[in-house]
mmCIF file of C-alpha atoms and ligand atoms in Angstrom:
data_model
loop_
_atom_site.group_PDB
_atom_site.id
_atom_site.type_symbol
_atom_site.label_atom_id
_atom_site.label_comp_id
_atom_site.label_asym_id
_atom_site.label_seq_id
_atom_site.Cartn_x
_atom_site.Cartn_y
_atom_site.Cartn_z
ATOM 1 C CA UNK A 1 22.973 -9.761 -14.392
ATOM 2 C CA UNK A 2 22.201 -9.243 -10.867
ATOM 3 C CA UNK A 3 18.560 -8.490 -9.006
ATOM 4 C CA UNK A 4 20.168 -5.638 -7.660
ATOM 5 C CA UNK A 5 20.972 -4.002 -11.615
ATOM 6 C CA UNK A 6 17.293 -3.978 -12.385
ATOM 7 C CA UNK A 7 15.345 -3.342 -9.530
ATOM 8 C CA UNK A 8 11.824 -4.753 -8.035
ATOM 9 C CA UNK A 9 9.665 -3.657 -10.881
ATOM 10 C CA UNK A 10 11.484 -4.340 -13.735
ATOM 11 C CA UNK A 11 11.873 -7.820 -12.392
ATOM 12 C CA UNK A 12 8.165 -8.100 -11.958
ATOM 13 C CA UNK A 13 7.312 -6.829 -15.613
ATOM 14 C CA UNK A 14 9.949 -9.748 -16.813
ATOM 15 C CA UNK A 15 8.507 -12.438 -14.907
ATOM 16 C CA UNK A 16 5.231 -11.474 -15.826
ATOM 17 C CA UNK A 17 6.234 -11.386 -19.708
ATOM 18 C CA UNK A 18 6.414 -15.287 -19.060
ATOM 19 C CA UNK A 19 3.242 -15.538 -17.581
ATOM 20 C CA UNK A 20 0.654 -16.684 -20.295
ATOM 21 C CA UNK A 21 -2.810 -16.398 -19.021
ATOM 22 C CA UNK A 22 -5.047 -19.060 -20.143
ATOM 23 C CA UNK A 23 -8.578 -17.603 -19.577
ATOM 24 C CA UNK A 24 -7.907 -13.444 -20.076
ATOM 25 C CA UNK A 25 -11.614 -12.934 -20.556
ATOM 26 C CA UNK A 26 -12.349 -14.024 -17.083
ATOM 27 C CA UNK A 27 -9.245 -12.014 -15.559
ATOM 28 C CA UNK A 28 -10.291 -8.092 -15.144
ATOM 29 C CA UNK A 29 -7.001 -7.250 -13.766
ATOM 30 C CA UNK A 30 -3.744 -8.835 -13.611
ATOM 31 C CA UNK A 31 -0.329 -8.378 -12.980
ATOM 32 C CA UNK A 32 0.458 -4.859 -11.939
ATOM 33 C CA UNK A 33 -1.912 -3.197 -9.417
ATOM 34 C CA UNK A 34 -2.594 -3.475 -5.938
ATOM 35 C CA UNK A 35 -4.727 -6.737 -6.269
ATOM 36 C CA UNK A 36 -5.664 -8.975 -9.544
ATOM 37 C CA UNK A 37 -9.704 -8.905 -10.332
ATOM 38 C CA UNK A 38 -11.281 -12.060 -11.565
ATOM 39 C CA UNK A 39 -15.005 -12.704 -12.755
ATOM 40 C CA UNK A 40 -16.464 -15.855 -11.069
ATOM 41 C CA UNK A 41 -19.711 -16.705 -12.271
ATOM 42 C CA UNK A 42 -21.873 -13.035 -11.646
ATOM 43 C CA UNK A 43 -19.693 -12.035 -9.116
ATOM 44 C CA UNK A 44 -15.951 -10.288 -9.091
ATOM 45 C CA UNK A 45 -13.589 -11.521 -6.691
ATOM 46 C CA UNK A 46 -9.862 -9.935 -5.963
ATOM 47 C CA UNK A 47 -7.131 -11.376 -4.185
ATOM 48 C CA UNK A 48 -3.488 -9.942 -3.043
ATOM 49 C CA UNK A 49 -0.276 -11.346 -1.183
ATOM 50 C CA UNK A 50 2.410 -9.837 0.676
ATOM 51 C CA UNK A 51 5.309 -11.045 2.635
ATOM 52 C CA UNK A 52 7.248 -9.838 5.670
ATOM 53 C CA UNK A 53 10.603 -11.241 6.470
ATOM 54 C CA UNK A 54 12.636 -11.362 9.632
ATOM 55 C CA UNK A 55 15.446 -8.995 9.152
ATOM 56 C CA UNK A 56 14.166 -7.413 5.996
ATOM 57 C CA UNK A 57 10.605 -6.265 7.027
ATOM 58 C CA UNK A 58 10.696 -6.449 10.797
ATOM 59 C CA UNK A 59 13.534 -7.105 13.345
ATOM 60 C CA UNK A 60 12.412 -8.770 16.948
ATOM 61 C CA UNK A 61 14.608 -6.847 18.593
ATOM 62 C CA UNK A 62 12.650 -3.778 17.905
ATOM 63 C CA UNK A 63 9.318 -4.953 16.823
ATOM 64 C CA UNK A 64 6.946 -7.250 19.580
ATOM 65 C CA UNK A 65 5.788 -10.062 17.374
ATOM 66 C CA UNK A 66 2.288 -9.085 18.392
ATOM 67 C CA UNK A 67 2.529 -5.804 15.173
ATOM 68 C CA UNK A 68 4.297 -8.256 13.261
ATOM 69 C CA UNK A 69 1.782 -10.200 13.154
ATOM 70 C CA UNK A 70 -1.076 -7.400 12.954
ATOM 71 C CA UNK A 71 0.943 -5.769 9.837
ATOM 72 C CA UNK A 72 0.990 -9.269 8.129
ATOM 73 C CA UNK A 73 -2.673 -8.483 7.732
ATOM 74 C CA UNK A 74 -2.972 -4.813 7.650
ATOM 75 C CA UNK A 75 -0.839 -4.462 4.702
ATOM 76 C CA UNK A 76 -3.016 -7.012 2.923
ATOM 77 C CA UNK A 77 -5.932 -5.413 3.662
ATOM 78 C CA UNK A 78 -4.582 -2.037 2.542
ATOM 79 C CA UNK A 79 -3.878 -3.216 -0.708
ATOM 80 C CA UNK A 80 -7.938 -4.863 -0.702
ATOM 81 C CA UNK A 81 -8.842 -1.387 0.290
ATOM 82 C CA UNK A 82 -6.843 0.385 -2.645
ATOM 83 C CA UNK A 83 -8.436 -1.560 -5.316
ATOM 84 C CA UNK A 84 -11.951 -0.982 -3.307
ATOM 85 C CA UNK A 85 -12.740 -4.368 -2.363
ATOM 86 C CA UNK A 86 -15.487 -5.614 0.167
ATOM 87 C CA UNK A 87 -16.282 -8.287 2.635
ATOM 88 C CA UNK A 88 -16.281 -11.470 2.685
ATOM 89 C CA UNK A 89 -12.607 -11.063 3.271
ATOM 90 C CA UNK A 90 -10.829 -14.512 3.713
ATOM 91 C CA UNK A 91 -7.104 -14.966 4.450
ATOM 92 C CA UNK A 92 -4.373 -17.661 3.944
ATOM 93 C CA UNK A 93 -1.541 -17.403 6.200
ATOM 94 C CA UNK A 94 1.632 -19.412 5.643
ATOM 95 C CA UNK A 95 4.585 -19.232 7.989
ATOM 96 C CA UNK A 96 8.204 -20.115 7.249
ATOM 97 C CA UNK A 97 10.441 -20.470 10.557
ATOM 98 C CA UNK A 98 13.283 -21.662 12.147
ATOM 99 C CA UNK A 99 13.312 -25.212 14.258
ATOM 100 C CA UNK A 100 14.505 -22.788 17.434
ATOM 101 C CA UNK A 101 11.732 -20.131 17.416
ATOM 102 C CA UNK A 102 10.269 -19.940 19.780
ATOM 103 C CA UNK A 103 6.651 -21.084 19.903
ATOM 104 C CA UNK A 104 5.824 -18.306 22.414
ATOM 105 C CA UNK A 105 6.844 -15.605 20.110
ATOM 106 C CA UNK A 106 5.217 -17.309 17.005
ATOM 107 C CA UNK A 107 1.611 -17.306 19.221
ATOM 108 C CA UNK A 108 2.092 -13.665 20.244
ATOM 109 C CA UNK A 109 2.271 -13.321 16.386
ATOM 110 C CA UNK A 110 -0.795 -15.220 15.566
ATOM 111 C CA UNK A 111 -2.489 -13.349 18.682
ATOM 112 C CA UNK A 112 -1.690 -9.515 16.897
ATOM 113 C CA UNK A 113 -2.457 -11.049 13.297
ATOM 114 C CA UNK A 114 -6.063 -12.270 15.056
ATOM 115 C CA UNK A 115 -6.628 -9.328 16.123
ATOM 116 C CA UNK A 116 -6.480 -7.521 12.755
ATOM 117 C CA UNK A 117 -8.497 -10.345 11.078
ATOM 118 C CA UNK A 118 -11.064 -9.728 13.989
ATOM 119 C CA UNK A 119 -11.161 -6.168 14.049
ATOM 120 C CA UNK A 120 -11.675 -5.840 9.910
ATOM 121 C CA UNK A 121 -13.961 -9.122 9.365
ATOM 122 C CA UNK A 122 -11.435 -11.383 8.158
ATOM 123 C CA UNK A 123 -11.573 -15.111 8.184
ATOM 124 C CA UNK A 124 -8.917 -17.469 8.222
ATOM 125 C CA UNK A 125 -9.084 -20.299 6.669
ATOM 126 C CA UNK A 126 -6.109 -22.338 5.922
ATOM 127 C CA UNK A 127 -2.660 -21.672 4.959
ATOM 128 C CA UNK A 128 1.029 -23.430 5.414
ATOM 129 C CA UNK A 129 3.459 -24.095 7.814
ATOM 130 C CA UNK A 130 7.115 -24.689 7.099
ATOM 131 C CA UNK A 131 10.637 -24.594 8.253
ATOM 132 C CA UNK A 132 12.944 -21.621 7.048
ATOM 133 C CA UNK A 133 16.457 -19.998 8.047
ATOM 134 C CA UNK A 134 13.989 -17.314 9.493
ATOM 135 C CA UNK A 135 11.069 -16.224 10.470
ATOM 136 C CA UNK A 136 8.920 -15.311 7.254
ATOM 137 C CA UNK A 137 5.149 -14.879 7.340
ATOM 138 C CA UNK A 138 3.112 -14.361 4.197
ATOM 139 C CA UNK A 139 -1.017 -13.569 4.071
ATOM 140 C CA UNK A 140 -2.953 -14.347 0.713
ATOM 141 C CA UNK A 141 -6.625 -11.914 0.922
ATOM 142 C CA UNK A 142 -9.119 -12.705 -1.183
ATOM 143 C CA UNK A 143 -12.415 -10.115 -1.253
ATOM 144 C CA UNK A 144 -15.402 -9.142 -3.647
ATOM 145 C CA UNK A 145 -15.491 -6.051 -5.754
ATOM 146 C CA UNK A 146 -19.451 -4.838 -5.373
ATOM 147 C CA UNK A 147 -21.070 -4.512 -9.146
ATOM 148 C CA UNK A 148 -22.450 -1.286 -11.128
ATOM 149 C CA UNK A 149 -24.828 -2.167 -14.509
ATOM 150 C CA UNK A 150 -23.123 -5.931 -14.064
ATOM 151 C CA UNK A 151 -19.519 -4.629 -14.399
ATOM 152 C CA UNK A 152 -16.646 -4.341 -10.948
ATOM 153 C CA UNK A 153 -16.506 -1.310 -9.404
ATOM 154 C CA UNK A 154 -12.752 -1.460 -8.897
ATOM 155 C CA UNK A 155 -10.124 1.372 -8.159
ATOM 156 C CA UNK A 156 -7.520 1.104 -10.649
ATOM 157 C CA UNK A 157 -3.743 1.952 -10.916
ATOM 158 C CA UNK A 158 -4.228 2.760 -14.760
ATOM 159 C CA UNK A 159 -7.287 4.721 -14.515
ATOM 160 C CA UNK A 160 -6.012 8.492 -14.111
ATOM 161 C CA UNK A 161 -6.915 11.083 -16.417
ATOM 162 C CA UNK A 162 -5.281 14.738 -17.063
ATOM 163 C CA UNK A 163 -7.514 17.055 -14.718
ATOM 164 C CA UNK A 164 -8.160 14.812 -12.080
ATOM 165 C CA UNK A 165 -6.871 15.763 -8.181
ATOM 166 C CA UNK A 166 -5.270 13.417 -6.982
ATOM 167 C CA UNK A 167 -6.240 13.171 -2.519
ATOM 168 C CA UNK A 168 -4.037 11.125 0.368
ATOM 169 C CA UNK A 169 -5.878 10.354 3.609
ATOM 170 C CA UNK A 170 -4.524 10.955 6.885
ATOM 171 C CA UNK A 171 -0.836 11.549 7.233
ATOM 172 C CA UNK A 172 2.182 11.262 5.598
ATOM 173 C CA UNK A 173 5.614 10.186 6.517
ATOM 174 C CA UNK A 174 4.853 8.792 10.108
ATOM 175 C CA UNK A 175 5.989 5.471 9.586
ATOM 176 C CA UNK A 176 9.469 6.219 8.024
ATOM 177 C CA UNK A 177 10.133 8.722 10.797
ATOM 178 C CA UNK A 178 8.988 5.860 13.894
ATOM 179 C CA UNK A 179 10.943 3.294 11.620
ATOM 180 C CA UNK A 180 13.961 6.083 12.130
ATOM 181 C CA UNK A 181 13.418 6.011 15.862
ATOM 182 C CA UNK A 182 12.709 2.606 16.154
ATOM 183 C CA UNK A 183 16.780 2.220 15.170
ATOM 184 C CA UNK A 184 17.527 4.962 17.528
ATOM 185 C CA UNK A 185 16.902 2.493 20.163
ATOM 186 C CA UNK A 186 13.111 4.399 20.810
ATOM 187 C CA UNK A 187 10.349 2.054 22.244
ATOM 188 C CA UNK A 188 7.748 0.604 20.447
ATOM 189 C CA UNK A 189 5.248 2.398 22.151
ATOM 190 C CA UNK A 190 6.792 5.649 20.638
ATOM 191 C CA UNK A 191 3.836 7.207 18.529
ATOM 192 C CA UNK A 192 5.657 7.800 15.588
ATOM 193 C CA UNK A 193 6.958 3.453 16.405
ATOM 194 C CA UNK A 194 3.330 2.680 16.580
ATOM 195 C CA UNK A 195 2.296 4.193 12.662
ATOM 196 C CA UNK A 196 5.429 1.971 11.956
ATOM 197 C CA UNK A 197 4.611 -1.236 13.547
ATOM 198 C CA UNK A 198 0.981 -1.563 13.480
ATOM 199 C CA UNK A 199 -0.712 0.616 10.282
ATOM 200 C CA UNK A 200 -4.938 1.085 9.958
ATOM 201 C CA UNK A 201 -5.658 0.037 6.802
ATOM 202 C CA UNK A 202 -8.351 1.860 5.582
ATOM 203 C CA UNK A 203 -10.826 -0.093 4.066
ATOM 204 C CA UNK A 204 -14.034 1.930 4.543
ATOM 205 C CA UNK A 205 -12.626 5.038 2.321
ATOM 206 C CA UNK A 206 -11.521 2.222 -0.151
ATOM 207 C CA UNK A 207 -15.078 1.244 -0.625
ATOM 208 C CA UNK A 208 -16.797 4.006 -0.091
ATOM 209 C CA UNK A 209 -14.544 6.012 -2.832
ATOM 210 C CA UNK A 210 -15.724 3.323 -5.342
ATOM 211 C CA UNK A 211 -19.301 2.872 -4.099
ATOM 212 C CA UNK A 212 -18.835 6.575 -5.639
ATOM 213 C CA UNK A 213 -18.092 6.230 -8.830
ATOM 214 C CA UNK A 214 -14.076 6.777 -8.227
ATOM 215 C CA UNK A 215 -11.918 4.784 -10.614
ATOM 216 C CA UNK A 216 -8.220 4.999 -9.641
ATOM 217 C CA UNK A 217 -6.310 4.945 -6.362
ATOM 218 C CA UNK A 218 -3.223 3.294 -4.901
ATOM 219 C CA UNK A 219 -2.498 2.566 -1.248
ATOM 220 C CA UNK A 220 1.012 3.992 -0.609
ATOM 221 C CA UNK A 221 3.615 1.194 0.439
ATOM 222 C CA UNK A 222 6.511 2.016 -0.763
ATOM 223 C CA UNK A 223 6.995 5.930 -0.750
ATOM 224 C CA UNK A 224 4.043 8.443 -2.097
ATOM 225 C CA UNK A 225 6.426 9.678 -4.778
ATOM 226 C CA UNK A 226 7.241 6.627 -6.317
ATOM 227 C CA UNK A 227 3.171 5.223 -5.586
ATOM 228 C CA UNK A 228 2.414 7.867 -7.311
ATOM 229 C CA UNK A 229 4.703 7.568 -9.987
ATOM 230 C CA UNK A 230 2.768 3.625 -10.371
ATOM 231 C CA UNK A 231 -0.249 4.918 -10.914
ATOM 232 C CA UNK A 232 1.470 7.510 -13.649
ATOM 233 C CA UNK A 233 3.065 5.009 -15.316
ATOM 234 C CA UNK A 234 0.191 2.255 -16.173
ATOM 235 C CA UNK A 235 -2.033 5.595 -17.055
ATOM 236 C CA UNK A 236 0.234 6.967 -18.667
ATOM 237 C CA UNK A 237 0.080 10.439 -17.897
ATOM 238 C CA UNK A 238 2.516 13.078 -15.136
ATOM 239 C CA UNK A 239 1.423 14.132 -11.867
ATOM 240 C CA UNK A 240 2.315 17.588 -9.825
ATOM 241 C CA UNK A 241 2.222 17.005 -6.027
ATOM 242 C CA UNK A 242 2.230 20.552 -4.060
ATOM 243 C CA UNK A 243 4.873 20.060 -1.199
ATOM 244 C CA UNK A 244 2.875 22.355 1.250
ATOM 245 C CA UNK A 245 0.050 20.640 0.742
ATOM 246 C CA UNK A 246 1.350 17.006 1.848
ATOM 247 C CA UNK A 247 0.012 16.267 5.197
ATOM 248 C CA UNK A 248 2.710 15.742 8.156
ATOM 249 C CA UNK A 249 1.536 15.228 11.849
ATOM 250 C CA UNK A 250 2.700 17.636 14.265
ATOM 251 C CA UNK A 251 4.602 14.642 15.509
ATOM 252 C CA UNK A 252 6.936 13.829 12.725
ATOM 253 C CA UNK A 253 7.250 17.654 12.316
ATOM 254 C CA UNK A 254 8.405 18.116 15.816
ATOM 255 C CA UNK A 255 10.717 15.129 15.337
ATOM 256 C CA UNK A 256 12.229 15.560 12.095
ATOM 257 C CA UNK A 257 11.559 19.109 11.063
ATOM 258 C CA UNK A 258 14.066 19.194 8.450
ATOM 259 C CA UNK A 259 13.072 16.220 6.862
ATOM 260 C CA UNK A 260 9.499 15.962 7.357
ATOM 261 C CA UNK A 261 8.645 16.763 3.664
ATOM 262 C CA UNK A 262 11.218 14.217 2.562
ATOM 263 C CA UNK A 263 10.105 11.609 5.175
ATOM 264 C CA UNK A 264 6.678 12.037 3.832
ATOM 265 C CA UNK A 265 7.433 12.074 0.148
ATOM 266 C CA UNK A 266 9.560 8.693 0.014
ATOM 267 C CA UNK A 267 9.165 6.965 3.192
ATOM 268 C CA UNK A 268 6.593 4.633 3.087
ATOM 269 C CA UNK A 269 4.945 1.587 4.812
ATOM 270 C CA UNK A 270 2.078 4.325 5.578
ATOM 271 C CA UNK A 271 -0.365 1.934 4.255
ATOM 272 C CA UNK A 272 -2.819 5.419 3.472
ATOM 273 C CA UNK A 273 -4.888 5.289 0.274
ATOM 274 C CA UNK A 274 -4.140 8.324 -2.801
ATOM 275 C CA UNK A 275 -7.367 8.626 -4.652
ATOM 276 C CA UNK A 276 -7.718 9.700 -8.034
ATOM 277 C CA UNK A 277 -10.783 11.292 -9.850
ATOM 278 C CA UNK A 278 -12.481 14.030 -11.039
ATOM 279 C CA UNK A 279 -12.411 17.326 -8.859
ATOM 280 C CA UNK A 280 -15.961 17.553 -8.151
ATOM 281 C CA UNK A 281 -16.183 14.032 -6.999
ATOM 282 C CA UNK A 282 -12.920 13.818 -4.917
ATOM 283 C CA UNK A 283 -13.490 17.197 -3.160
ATOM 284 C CA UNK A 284 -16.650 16.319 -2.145
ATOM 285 C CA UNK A 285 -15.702 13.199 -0.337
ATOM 286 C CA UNK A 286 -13.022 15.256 1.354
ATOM 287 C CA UNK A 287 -15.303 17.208 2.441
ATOM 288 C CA UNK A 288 -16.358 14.527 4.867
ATOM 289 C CA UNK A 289 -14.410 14.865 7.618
ATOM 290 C CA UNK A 290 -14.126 10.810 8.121
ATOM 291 C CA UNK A 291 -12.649 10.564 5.593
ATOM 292 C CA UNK A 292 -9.368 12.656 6.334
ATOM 293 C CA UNK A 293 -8.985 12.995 3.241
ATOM 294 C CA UNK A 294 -6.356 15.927 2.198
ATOM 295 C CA UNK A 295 -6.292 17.140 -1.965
ATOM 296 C CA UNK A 296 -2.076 17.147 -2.511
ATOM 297 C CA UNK A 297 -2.170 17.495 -6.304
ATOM 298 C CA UNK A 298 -3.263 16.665 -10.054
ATOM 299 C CA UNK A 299 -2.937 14.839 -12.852
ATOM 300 C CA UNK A 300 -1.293 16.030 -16.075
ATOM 301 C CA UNK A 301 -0.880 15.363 -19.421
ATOM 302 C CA UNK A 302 2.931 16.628 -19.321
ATOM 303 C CA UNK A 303 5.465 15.679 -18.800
ATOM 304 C CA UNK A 304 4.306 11.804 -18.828
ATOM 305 C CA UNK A 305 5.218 9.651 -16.655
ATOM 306 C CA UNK A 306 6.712 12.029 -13.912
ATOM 307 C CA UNK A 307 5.973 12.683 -10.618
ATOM 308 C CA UNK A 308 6.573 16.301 -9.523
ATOM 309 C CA UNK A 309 7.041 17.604 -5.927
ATOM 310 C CA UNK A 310 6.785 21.669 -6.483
ATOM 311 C CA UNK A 311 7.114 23.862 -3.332
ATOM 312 C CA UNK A 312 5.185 27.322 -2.651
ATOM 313 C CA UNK A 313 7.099 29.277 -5.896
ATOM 314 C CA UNK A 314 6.066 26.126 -8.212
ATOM 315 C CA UNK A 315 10.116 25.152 -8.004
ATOM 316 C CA UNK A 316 10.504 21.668 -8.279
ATOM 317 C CA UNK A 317 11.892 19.521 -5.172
ATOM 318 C CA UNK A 318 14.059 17.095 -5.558
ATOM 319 C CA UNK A 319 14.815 13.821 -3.737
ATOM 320 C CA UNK A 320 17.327 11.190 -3.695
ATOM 321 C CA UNK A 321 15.033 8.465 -4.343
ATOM 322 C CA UNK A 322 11.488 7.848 -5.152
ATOM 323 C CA UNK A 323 10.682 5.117 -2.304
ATOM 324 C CA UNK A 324 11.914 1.431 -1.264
ATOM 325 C CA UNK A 325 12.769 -1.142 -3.887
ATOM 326 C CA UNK A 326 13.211 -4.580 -2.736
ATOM 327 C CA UNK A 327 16.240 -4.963 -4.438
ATOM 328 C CA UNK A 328 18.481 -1.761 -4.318
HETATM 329 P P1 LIG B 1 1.976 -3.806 -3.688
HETATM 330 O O1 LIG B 1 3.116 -2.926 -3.224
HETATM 331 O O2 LIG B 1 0.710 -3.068 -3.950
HETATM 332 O O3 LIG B 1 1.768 -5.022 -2.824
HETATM 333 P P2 LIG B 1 3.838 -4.924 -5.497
HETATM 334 O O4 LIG B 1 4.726 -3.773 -5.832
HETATM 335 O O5 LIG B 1 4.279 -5.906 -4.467
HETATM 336 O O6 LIG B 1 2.392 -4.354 -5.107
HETATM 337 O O7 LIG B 1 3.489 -5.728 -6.804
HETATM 338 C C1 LIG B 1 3.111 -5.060 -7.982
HETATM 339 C C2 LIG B 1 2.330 -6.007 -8.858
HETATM 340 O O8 LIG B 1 3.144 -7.106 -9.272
HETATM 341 C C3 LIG B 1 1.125 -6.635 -8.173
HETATM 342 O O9 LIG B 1 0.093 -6.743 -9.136
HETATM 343 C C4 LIG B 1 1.622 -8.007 -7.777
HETATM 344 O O10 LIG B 1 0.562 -8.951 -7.673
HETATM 345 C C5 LIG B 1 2.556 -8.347 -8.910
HETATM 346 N N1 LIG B 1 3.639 -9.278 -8.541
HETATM 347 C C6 LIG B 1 4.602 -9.074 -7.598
HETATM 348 N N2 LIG B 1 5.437 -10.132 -7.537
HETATM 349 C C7 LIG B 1 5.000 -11.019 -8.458
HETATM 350 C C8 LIG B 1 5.442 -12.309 -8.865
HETATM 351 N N3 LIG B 1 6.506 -12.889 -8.314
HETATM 352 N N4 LIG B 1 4.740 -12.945 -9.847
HETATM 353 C C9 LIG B 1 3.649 -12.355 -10.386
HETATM 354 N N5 LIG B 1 3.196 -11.151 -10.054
HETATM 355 C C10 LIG B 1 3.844 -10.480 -9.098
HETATM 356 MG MG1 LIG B 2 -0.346 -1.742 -2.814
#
């Protein structure tokens, strides 16, 4: 059987069926959300990895190494800011690369990836350095989770309950539309290029939404459909997203007015956070303008396990896919 028969996740749930922790009191979350929680001592720490590879995740011709870089980071940090961790924030950065790359390009890439670290408080302190048929550059975060009545205050994937509202922040569907016109031959200074190639992670609604008692979220990477369908899954319970409600800038609307909704539904790479909770709560904090936070749905109890896109007459729209899989 092939990778490409299975998919991403199931892969992940077999490898991780071989995976026998050997200390599961100490380990708060594992396998399967946005970043593993571990107790150390009094304190919770989480960690996260991602990878971006030439060809796969970025291609130089379009993208200046500077975002490639940057993104190495951001994406990181958005998946820090999705489980609601806090500073100290301190990265490992291992590069794979070619003996002919050139060590310009590679600086450029350490100059954008600086920035990020700078600009969100993030120290680097070690990694790896290796050759590879390409360019491949992976980032290992590690962060604290702040403590309520000694236990982690930690935004879950499998913490959703029927009746909660389920809120996005910012916009939708700006990164697969500049990824779009990025192929067109666009520039990269193309607004809808820039939400592609360099994402805001957004780590201060990530800890403020579980400084307030908010227990679920997901930062949406791979399509808000299928993100949300995640967090459905591991809490077992359905979800019905109101198409209207989605937000779109008047960007991607103006370029891609047919397909805005779509673009937004099962782009992703948006790196924005969808927070989970209990009306009261989540309404409130979208209240706050800073936020830009934007209510899109609920949870249900039926049907489990779906994610539902319903438009203005409560008819269900459909998509050809859910979001990216690594493998198909
Ligand atoms: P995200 O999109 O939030 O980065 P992924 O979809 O990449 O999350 O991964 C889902 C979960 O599977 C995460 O908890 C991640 O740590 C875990 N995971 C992914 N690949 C592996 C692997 N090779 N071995 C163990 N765990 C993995
Ligand atoms: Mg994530």
């Amino acid at each position: 059987m092939k990778l490409s028969d299975i998919g991403e996740f199931a892969l992940i749930e077999r490898l991780a069926g071989r995976i026998h922790n050997v200390a599961p009191d100490e380990v708060i979350v594992g396998i399967g959300d946005d970043a593993a929680v571990w107790r150390s001592g009094n304190e919770y720490l989480m960690a996260t990895t991602d990878t971006m590879v030439e060809g796969v995740h970025f291609s130089p011709g379009s993208a200046p190494w500077a975002d490639v870089g940057w993104k190495a980071m951001a994406t990181n940090l958005s998946d820090i800011a999705a489980m609601g961790g806090w500073p100290p924030f301190v990265a490992l950065v291992s590069l794979a690369m070619p003996p002919d790359a050139y060590i310009e390009a590679i600086a450029e890439l350490y100059e954008g990836l600086s920035a990020c670290a700078r600009q969100y408080g993030v120290s680097v302190v070690g990694g790896d350095t290796v050759r590879a048929p390409q360019v491949s550059i992976t980032v290992a975060l590690i962060a604290s989770a702040k403590t309520h009545a000694g236990k982690p205050r930690v935004l879950r994937r499998d913490m959703a309950q029927a009746g909660d509202v389920i809120a996005v922040t910012g916009t939708l569907g700006d990164s697969a539309g500049g990824l779009r016109r990025l192929k067109d031959g666009c520039a990269a200074t193309d607004s809808l290029a820039r939400r592609h190639l360099k994402p805001e992670p957004r780590i201060t609604t990530g800890t403020e939404a579980a400084q307030r008692g908010i227990l679920c979220a997901i930062d949406i990477s791979d399509g808000l459909v299928q993100d949300i369908g995640h967090i459905c899954e591991r809490s077992g319970v359905g979800a019905e997203l109101n198409a209207t409600a989605i937000p779109r800038s008047a960007d991607l609307r103006a370029a891609f007015p047919k397909e805005a909704l779509q673009l937004a539904c099962t782009g992703g790479e948006d790196y924005e956070l969808a927070l989970v909770g209990r009306p009261r709560i989540i309404e409130k904090m979208a209240a706050e303008t800073n936020h830009q936070l934007t209510v899109i749905g609920k949870i249900v109890a039926d049907p489990p396990r779906k994610v539902r896109v319903l438009n203005e007459n409560g008819v269900e729209v459909r998509f050809d896919r859910a979001g990216w899989d690594a493998f198909r």
